[in-house]
Amino acid sequence: MLRIYNTLRRRVEEVATVEPGVARVYTCGPTVYRHAHIGNLRSYLMADWVRRALEHSGLRVLHVKNVTDVGHMRQEQLERGGDKVILAALAEGKTPREIADFYTQAFHRDEAKLNILPAHRYPKATEHVEAMVRVIERLVEKGYAYPAGGNVYFQVARYEPYGQLSGNVGGGLMEGIRVEADPLKRDPRDFTLWKGAEGGREMKWDSPWGEGFPGWHIECSAMSTQYLGEKQDIHTGGVDNIFPHHEGEIAQSEAAFGAGYSRCWVHGQHLLADGVKMAKSAGNEFILSDLEARGCDPLAFRYLCLTVKYRHRLNFTFNALKSAQRGLTRLRDRVWAWRRAGSHQVPDDDGRGEEWRRRFRAAVEDDLDLPTALSAAWGMVKSDLPEGRKLGLLLEMDGILGLDLAATPKDFSLPRETLDLIAEREVCRSRSLYEESDETRRRLERDGWRVRDTGEGPMTRPKTPLEVVEERWPAVSSPREVSSYVDSPSITEFSVVVTANDYVEDVKRCLEGLLQWSGDASLEVVAVDNGSTDGAAEWLEGLKDADPRVRVIHCDHRLGEAQAKNIGLTQSRGRVLVLLDASVEVTGPLLPILAAALKDHRVGVAGAWGIRSEDLRHFHEEVVSGEADAMQGYCFAFRRELLREVGLMRECFRFYRNLDLDFSFQFRSRGYRVLADGSLPLTRHEHRQWTALGEEEREQLSRRNFKRFLQRWGDRQDLLLSASKG
Ligand code: AMP
Ligand code: ZN
């Protein structure tokens, strides 16, 4: 039987169920106002493995996963009064219902792609408001909750064991300080069960306390007890759910229905991306389609999650994902080869496979130690068991791993001409005509086939998307993988660095204009393809082949803005380095004017659109002629040798905003002037990196970057022009 870490008791325990033979499992499901990101998906994968492990132990599992849809909101939002579903609907110009339906469908598709077994029920919050009202009524009757001003609050002080799950008893106080204290609450720790509808609100329901809508915690208490009863076995979520969500759920449920709501609480650790917490506001939030767009199979993400214990953080990188993809492909290749060789799944009648089976199960049952289970599976695959036996065992193990290896075809249907080529190659090989045979192989590979020669003859399958992607061109995952020319002498007069963050049309317009107007200037273009997936990468490759001045560096995913630019900076070898934004169009001979402005060695930065500030807090005043406090990133030129003095860009800036100011100040703080000339032959077009964002995102991203800027330069008023004049 599975033993697993129970957050409630802070120890690993054997799963015991209320009803023998049946496990009742509840998983806190998605909020459907956006796509689930891969961190969320990691949590659902964990729940899926818990379920598979229980089923493997012979239990019947009843699995319920809620969908938090329209009209509900996470507690923080509730306290502040904004509803993400509604905000998202407004932003997208759709109704909240449409938004929720769209993302609910997307969620089910993501789960299916990850081979997550569908829950037996996916109750939607909006369809269970009555049940929530009933639970709230009961809490009020029993004296655990009190209505106030159209709202209803849970009275934390009345429920003595509060804090048992998270150890957090004073957390509510913190909340009271952070969020504006709600005067209707008797105690800042009290949380909202029901919230009266403010005027003009669309999504609202009748209740004994007037029209309004329920809180988030109550949603899970009501729906889980409705479908799984008042005593359940396992409740899952990510670690961020522990407090306040699950703490609140326990309090409400046990206050309403008595002790023993859920025996075991299982929490998955977070997924980090590139070493930091994944968040939209950090620009490092990935969804499943981002992985697919880069040639990885969703199941490779599942494989990756198998390689790290659920209680450990997983640092997601595209490099790690690609290794996982290769591991998965190797397993599939094995299954394919065994099946092709006519090995059928055979029963393990002499018990030689038993040892592998035992090892595998022991690892799974040991607090879901899937990394060890996976290596047991690999050990078995590489063992000397007969192939048919291995096939049977592997597919059995895959019942838990969930990599859908059974779907590996025995053979791939090959077109006639491919079959002919394979046959032709065999003839060459049998006559030892190796050159011809290699040539045929290359042709097959060019056509998209992967050929493996085995004892039983050649095996041919289509290349995996990742194999295709990786053959196209080399790609880097971080700036550390490119060598730096910062200390090397210049080999051209100019380097122009352009970063492509998708928006192929912009990249085209920018570079075509630049190249057309550069005449015979000694120029290199360093194009950084920042993980684009809209064809910009292909277009740049074409340009590079056609124009020897162009070099392209591909990133295998979207790096932070400063990281991508630093790749360009370190790869440049021009005397004058120009950063051009893809939204800018070059309409005349730009480079000589910039070079002339930089002749004056007191000038550090030259460009088109400068900016001024009186107080370092506001940068509203654009400067199109003469000295400025900072240069905007649309066109930003400097003598490359200065990089050694001022340093590269600060990579904590993942989003572009304020990065240009920050970089300008690196020059300003060393006494260099910043010179603007708005009459440069440039046209500014729509800046899609900005216009593509929603209002909330813009604000959040900007605020963070501004904070970074202020932290470093906030007390350097002296660097402003206004200081020297004043
Ligand atoms: P949410 O939609 O934010 O409620 O999250 C859905 C599920 O994903 C919850 O179980 C969260 O605890 C979990 N979760 C959120 N962020 C992450 C992350 N970065 N890594 C792993 N799980 C997460
Ligand atoms: Zn929940």
Coordinates of C-alpha atoms and ligand atoms in Angstrom, one line a residue, residues 27-44 46 68 74 84 107 216 236-242 245-246 266-273 276-279 314, ligand 1:
T27 CA -8.0 17.6 -5.9
C28 CA -8.2 21.4 -5.8
G29 CA -8.6 22.1 -9.5
P30 CA -8.0 24.9 -11.8
T31 CA -9.3 28.5 -11.9
V32 CA -10.4 28.8 -15.4
Y33 CA -9.7 32.4 -16.4
R34 CA -6.4 31.5 -18.1
H35 CA -4.5 28.5 -19.3
A36 CA -3.0 26.2 -16.6
H37 CA 0.7 26.8 -16.5
I38 CA 3.1 23.9 -16.3
G39 CA 3.5 24.5 -12.6
N40 CA -0.2 23.9 -12.1
L41 CA 0.0 20.9 -14.3
R42 CA 2.8 19.4 -12.2
S43 CA 0.3 19.5 -9.3
Y44 CA -2.3 17.6 -11.3
M46 CA 1.1 14.5 -8.8
T68 CA -13.3 27.2 -10.1
R74 CA -9.4 33.4 -4.8
K84 CA -10.2 37.3 -12.0
F107 CA -7.7 22.4 -19.3
W216 CA -13.2 30.2 -2.6
T236 CA -4.3 17.2 -2.9
G237 CA -3.0 20.6 -4.1
G238 CA 0.2 22.5 -4.4
V239 CA 2.1 23.8 -1.4
D240 CA 0.6 27.3 -1.9
N241 CA -2.8 25.8 -1.1
I242 CA -1.8 24.8 2.4
H245 CA -7.1 27.6 1.3
H246 CA -6.8 24.2 2.9
V266 CA -0.8 15.8 0.1
H267 CA 1.0 18.8 -1.3
G268 CA 3.2 19.1 -4.3
Q269 CA 6.2 21.4 -4.3
H270 CA 6.4 24.1 -6.8
L271 CA 7.9 24.1 -10.2
L272 CA 10.4 26.9 -10.8
A273 CA 11.4 28.1 -14.2
V276 CA 12.9 31.4 -10.1
K277 CA 9.2 31.1 -9.2
M278 CA 7.2 30.9 -12.3
A279 CA 4.9 33.8 -12.7
L314 CA 11.6 21.1 -9.8
Ligands
AMP1 P1 -4.3 27.9 -9.1 O1 -5.1 27.8 -10.4 O2 -3.4 29.0 -8.9 O3 -5.2 27.7 -7.9 O4 -3.4 26.6 -9.1 C1 -3.8 25.3 -9.4 C2 -2.9 24.3 -8.7 O5 -1.6 24.5 -9.1 C3 -2.9 24.4 -7.2 O6 -2.9 23.1 -6.7 C4 -1.7 25.1 -6.9 O7 -1.2 24.8 -5.6 C5 -0.7 24.6 -8.0 N1 0.4 25.5 -8.4 C6 0.4 26.9 -8.5 N2 1.6 27.3 -8.9 C7 2.4 26.2 -9.0 C8 3.8 26.0 -9.3 N3 4.6 27.0 -9.7 N4 4.3 24.8 -9.3 C9 3.5 23.7 -8.9 N5 2.2 23.9 -8.6 C10 1.6 25.1 -8.6

